[in-house]
CSV table of C-alpha atoms in Angstrom, one decimal:
chain,number,residue,atom,x,y,z
A,1,MET,CA,-45.4,-47.2,-82.4
A,2,SER,CA,-47.8,-45.5,-84.8
A,3,ASN,CA,-48.9,-48.9,-86.2
A,4,ILE,CA,-51.0,-49.9,-83.2
A,5,ASN,CA,-54.0,-51.9,-84.2
A,6,THR,CA,-52.6,-52.9,-87.5
A,7,ILE,CA,-51.6,-56.1,-89.4
A,8,LEU,CA,-47.8,-55.4,-89.7
A,9,GLU,CA,-46.7,-58.5,-91.8
A,10,GLY,CA,-48.1,-61.3,-93.7
A,11,LYS,CA,-51.7,-61.8,-94.7
A,12,ASN,CA,-53.5,-58.5,-95.1
A,13,LYS,CA,-50.4,-56.5,-94.2
A,14,GLY,CA,-51.2,-52.8,-93.6
A,15,LYS,CA,-54.8,-53.3,-92.7
A,16,LYS,CA,-56.1,-51.5,-89.7
A,17,ILE,CA,-57.8,-53.6,-87.1
A,18,THR,CA,-61.2,-52.4,-85.8
A,19,GLY,CA,-63.0,-53.7,-82.8
A,20,GLY,CA,-66.1,-53.9,-80.7
A,21,THR,CA,-67.1,-57.3,-79.4
A,22,MET,CA,-64.8,-58.9,-82.0
A,23,LEU,CA,-61.8,-57.7,-84.1
A,24,TYR,CA,-62.0,-57.2,-87.9
A,25,ALA,CA,-59.5,-56.4,-90.5
A,26,ASN,CA,-60.5,-57.8,-94.0
A,27,GLY,CA,-62.1,-60.7,-92.0
A,28,TRP,CA,-63.0,-61.7,-88.4
A,29,PHE,CA,-60.4,-62.6,-85.8
A,30,SER,CA,-62.1,-65.8,-84.2
A,31,LYS,CA,-61.6,-69.4,-83.3
A,32,ASN,CA,-63.3,-70.2,-86.5
A,33,THR,CA,-60.7,-68.3,-88.7
A,34,ILE,CA,-57.5,-68.6,-86.5
A,35,SER,CA,-55.7,-71.9,-86.1
A,36,SER,CA,-53.2,-70.7,-83.5
A,37,TYR,CA,-51.5,-67.6,-82.2
A,38,THR,CA,-48.5,-66.7,-80.1
A,39,VAL,CA,-48.1,-63.5,-78.1
A,40,ILE,CA,-44.6,-62.4,-78.5
A,41,ASP,CA,-43.5,-60.7,-75.3
A,42,GLU,CA,-40.9,-60.6,-72.6
A,43,THR,CA,-41.6,-64.2,-71.7
A,44,ASN,CA,-40.1,-65.2,-75.1
A,45,LYS,CA,-37.4,-62.7,-75.1
A,46,ASP,CA,-35.6,-63.8,-78.3
A,47,GLN,CA,-38.6,-63.4,-80.5
A,48,TYR,CA,-39.7,-60.3,-78.7
A,49,SER,CA,-36.4,-58.5,-79.2
A,50,PHE,CA,-36.1,-59.5,-82.8
A,51,TRP,CA,-39.6,-58.4,-83.8
A,52,LYS,CA,-39.6,-55.2,-81.8
A,53,GLY,CA,-36.1,-54.4,-83.2
A,54,ALA,CA,-37.1,-55.3,-86.7
A,55,LEU,CA,-40.3,-53.3,-86.6
A,56,GLY,CA,-38.3,-50.3,-85.2
A,57,VAL,CA,-35.9,-50.4,-88.1
A,58,ALA,CA,-38.6,-50.7,-90.7
A,59,VAL,CA,-40.5,-47.7,-89.3
A,60,LEU,CA,-37.6,-45.5,-88.0
A,61,GLY,CA,-34.4,-46.7,-89.9
A,62,GLY,CA,-31.2,-47.4,-87.8
A,63,TRP,CA,-32.5,-45.6,-84.7
A,64,GLY,CA,-35.6,-47.8,-84.7
A,65,ALA,CA,-33.6,-50.8,-83.4
A,66,VAL,CA,-32.8,-48.9,-80.3
A,67,VAL,CA,-36.3,-47.4,-80.0
A,68,GLY,CA,-38.1,-50.8,-80.7
A,69,ILE,CA,-36.4,-52.6,-78.0
A,70,GLY,CA,-36.7,-49.7,-75.5
A,71,GLY,CA,-39.5,-49.2,-72.9
A,72,LYS,CA,-43.0,-48.1,-73.7
A,73,ASN,CA,-45.7,-46.3,-71.8
A,74,LYS,CA,-48.7,-48.0,-73.4
A,75,LYS,CA,-49.3,-51.7,-73.2
A,76,GLU,CA,-49.1,-53.2,-76.7
A,77,TYR,CA,-49.3,-56.9,-77.8
A,78,LEU,CA,-47.4,-58.3,-80.7
A,79,ILE,CA,-49.0,-61.5,-81.8
A,80,ALA,CA,-48.0,-64.0,-84.5
A,81,ILE,CA,-51.2,-65.6,-86.0
A,82,GLU,CA,-51.6,-68.7,-88.1
A,83,TRP,CA,-54.9,-68.6,-90.0
A,84,LYS,CA,-56.8,-71.8,-90.8
A,85,ASP,CA,-56.1,-71.2,-94.5
A,86,GLY,CA,-52.3,-71.7,-93.7
A,87,GLU,CA,-51.3,-68.1,-94.1
A,88,LYS,CA,-49.7,-66.1,-91.2
A,89,SER,CA,-49.9,-62.5,-89.9
A,90,LEU,CA,-48.1,-60.4,-87.4
A,91,ILE,CA,-50.4,-58.0,-85.5
A,92,LEU,CA,-49.7,-55.2,-83.0
A,93,ILE,CA,-52.8,-54.4,-80.8
A,94,ASN,CA,-53.5,-52.3,-77.7
A,95,ASP,CA,-54.6,-53.6,-74.4
A,96,GLU,CA,-58.3,-53.0,-75.1
A,97,TYR,CA,-58.2,-55.0,-78.4
A,98,TYR,CA,-56.0,-57.7,-76.7
A,99,LYS,CA,-58.9,-58.4,-74.3
A,100,VAL,CA,-61.4,-58.7,-77.2
A,101,PHE,CA,-58.9,-60.9,-79.1
A,102,VAL,CA,-58.5,-63.3,-76.2
A,103,LYS,CA,-62.2,-63.5,-75.6
A,104,SER,CA,-62.9,-64.2,-79.2
A,105,MET,CA,-60.6,-67.3,-79.1
A,106,PHE,CA,-62.9,-69.1,-76.6
């Protein structure tokens, strides 16, 4: 998907995520700002299929549902975040940013 390293839905929708030792998109991603998060992947298939299909439709129209659920070459992580202020976001990040994200939660 072309929306890699982006906030897809919710708080700060459309903002690009940048990284280094921490991730940033109109605010820092850290244990001080995030209340909880859920990685939506093959282990929770119902949420994974729904979100990948829904995002595919949003980006590519009807064909997107098929493309969104299909395989991929690059490792991507779809993460639902609940911020400490009660708002929520859905982000899509690559493998490099995922490692930074997880480190910042400890």
